[in-house]
């Protein structure tokens, strides 16, 4: 295996559309890095440039210290896994696995031994005589992965390889993939638009938006310490609540006005880091898990009053959508805690904002100005 280095990669398609606007990232040897982002962000384009299937308009790609930017796909020694459609339908599973090895003129005995080893790891050794049409979705996917693994490529490129599978199988494949990546010590660049997949499987995530990198971090760092409003709202389920807020200084105390409510915030927190301007508009971000519902009608400091807009029951958790007349705030509680609160649409309900759990973003630039205090714990 080898490491992958991408530097200032740009791609302008015919017609002048800038799909990538200078992407830089590194994948260490044996590391699984996920390219995550919304549809059209440039994830697949990045992968295709690394694979050599598209030419870069600008930038450099190096694998194991070797500049491969102008090499053909075959000269790069990469293995790419798409979805199930990449299997040859007229060949048996064995022949599908053998195909890349035959291209390399491997001896029959060496080839059989290699395929047997990979098939055992992937638990497909009983399926070697079948055709792809005689396999389930998950089995087909394992064969597609097997075909990449037998090659012992320097870097594995995966483009949403499990996105078409049903939810249960996807959950199983997530675990299998992670185990395989460790067993095979594979260097992996994996495209996904599914944050759950990235959060559970990635060593690090590269979050891309409109052809640019928003942030590169471990999944936990990205959840706890998002550097932009985009990252904060993209990572986390349910999505982080964001509300316009104004900062004011009253009698040497700092107060955030959110709607008609005021939340006192720590002076040191406000004064540390890049300067904030009292009177200026900010965006406050609070995760649904960090908000506590409270008795209705209470107007003490830090409490925000609204009405029940909707209630979703998720088994062990309940999500209350609280209507603040113009904004909806989602609050996630345990099913036990939820029993104390009304579920009738329109009923008055309140919640309490704890200043330590609040993020503050610049409304104009989207940059994170202050991280929640709870995120000051050490994250990996
Ligand atoms: P998705 O999750 O929907 O697959 P993505 O992040 O992988 O999205 P890309 O496929 O990389 O997105 O596409 C990035 C942008 O480049 C999109 O706006 C797309 O329309 C555009 N694009 C991709 N291929 C071409 C092409 N050959 N010619 C012109 N524009 C293209």
Short mmCIF file of C-alpha atoms in Angstrom, two decimals, residues 6 20 48 65 119 177 188 221 250 279 329 374:
data_model
loop_
_atom_site.label_atom_id
_atom_site.label_comp_id
_atom_site.label_asym_id
_atom_site.label_seq_id
_atom_site.Cartn_x
_atom_site.Cartn_y
_atom_site.Cartn_z
CA UNK A 6 -3.45 15.66 -3.66
CA UNK A 20 -13.11 21.57 -8.43
CA UNK A 48 -11.95 10.26 -11.28
CA UNK A 65 5.78 9.83 -3.35
CA UNK A 119 -12.77 -15.20 -1.18
CA UNK A 177 -15.78 -2.75 5.13
CA UNK A 188 -8.70 4.03 0.89
CA UNK A 221 -13.69 16.48 15.63
CA UNK A 250 -25.55 44.80 29.31
CA UNK A 279 -24.95 44.84 18.20
CA UNK A 329 -36.27 24.40 16.70
CA UNK A 374 -18.80 21.22 25.69
#
